[in-house]
XYZ file of C-alpha atoms in Angstrom:
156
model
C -88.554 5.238 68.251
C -88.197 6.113 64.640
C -85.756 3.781 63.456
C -87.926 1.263 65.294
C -90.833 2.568 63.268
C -89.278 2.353 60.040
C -88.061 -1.338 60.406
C -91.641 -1.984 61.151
C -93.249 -0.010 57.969
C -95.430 2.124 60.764
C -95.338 5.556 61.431
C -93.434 6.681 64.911
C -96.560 8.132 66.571
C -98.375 4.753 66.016
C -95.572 3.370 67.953
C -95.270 6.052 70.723
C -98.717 5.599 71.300
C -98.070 2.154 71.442
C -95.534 2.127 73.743
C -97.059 4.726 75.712
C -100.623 2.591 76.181
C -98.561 -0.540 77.063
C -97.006 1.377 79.762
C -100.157 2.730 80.924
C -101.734 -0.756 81.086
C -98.406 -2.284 83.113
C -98.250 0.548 85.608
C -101.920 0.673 86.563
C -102.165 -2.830 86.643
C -99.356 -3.008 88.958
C -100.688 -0.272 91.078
C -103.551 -2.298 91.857
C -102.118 -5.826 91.767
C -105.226 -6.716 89.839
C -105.258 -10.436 89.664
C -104.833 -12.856 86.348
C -108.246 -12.936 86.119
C -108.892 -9.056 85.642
C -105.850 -8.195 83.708
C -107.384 -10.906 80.977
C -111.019 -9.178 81.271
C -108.804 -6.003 80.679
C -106.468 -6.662 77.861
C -110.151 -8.849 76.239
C -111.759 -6.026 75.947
C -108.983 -4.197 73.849
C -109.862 -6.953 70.929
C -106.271 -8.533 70.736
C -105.815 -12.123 69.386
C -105.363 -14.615 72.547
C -101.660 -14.962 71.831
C -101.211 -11.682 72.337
C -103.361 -11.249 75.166
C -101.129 -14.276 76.925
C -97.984 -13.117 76.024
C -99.422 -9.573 77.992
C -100.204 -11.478 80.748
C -97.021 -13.072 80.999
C -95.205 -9.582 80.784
C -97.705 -8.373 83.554
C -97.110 -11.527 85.501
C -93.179 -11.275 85.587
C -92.504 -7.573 86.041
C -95.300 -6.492 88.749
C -93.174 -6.389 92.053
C -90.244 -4.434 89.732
C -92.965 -2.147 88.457
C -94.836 -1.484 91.746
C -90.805 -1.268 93.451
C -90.057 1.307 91.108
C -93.315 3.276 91.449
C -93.035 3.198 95.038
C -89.356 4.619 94.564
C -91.163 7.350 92.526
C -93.712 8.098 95.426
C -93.376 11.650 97.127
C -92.249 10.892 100.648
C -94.783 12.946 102.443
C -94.846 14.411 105.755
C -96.404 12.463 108.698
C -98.551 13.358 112.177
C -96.092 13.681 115.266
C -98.663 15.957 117.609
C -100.635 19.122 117.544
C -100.840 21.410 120.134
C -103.606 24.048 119.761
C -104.482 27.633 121.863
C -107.829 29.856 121.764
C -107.121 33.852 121.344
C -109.840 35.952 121.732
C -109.460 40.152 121.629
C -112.198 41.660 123.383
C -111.824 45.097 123.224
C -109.542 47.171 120.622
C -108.919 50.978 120.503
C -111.628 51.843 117.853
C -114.343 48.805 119.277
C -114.452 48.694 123.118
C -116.853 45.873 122.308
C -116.397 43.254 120.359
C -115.425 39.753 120.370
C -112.950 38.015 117.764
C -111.798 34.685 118.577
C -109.164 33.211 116.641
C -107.472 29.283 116.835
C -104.026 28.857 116.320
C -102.202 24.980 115.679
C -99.143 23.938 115.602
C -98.921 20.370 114.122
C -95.248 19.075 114.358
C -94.771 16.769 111.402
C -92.288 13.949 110.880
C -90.470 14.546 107.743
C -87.323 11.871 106.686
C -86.122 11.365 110.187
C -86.416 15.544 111.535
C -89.016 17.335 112.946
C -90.985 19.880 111.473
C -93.300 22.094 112.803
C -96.425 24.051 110.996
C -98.457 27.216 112.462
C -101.897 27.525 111.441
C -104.490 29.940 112.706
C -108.166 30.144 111.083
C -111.558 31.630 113.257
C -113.845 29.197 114.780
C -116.348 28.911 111.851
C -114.036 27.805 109.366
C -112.519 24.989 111.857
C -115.888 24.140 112.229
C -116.634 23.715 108.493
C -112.913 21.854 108.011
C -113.995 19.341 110.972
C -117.283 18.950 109.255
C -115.615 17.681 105.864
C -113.249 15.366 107.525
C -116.114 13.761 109.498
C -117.712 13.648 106.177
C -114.699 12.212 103.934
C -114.328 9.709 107.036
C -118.214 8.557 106.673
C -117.083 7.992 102.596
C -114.909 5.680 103.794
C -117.054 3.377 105.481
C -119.244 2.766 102.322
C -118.991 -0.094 100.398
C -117.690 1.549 97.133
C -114.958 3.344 99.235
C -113.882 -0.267 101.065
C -113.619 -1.643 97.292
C -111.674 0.985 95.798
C -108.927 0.341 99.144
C -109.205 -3.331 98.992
C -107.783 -3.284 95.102
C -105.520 -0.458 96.030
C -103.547 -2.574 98.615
């Protein structure tokens, strides 16, 4: 980067930054698959002269699929659902409390994970599965507005 620099009479971080805001620009463009369209409203905005801004487009143009290939290389492979199986303790009575009720859920969600089988024990008291059902329901209602549907819809 510095040699670069010096043949170019600019100072390395100007070109770092450079090279690092290009980047930036290719990769999130590619993660969206913005069209031609928005990647020229994008790059207008940054107050390049038009041959520049085409010759970014171009670059955009021909190295989206490697770019979003090579992200998707990149991606974490995460776990996925297989089936949950799920059993209600509750103690009734203890030595020191002849009375009392504790109830207490326990999960097992077996997970798919690069071709094996995995398998994760949870327990948590009523309340709090309650309150975690209760968020879910909520993050699913997000989903169904129209800002939500947009974000997905540029995302794919």
């Amino acid at each position: 980067c510095a040699s670069f620099a010096g043949k170019l009479n600019v100072a390395a971080e100007s070109v770092q930054r450079g090279v690092e805001g290009l980047t930036y620009l290719l990769t999130e463009s590619s993660k969206l698959m913005i069209s031609e369209v928005d990647f020229q409203d994008s790059v207008h905005v940054l107050g390049f002269s038009e041959e520049l801004n085409t010759l970014l487009l171009q670059l955009y143009l021909d190295n989206r699929k490697e770019i979003r290939s090579i992200l998707s290389e990149l991606a974490p492979k995460l776990p996925s659902y297989h089936s949950l199986e799920w059993r209600l303790d509750v103690q009734l009575a203890s030595r020191s409390l002849r009375q009392q009720i504790k109830p207490a859920v326990t999960i097992k969600l077996h997970l798919n994970e690069n071709e094996d089988q995995t398998a994760q024990v949870l327990q948590t008291d009523p309340s709090t599965l309650l309150h975690l059902i209760q968020q879910l329901e909520q993050a699913l209602g997000e989903m169904k507005t129209n800002h939500c549907r947009r974000i997905v819809r540029n995302m794919k």
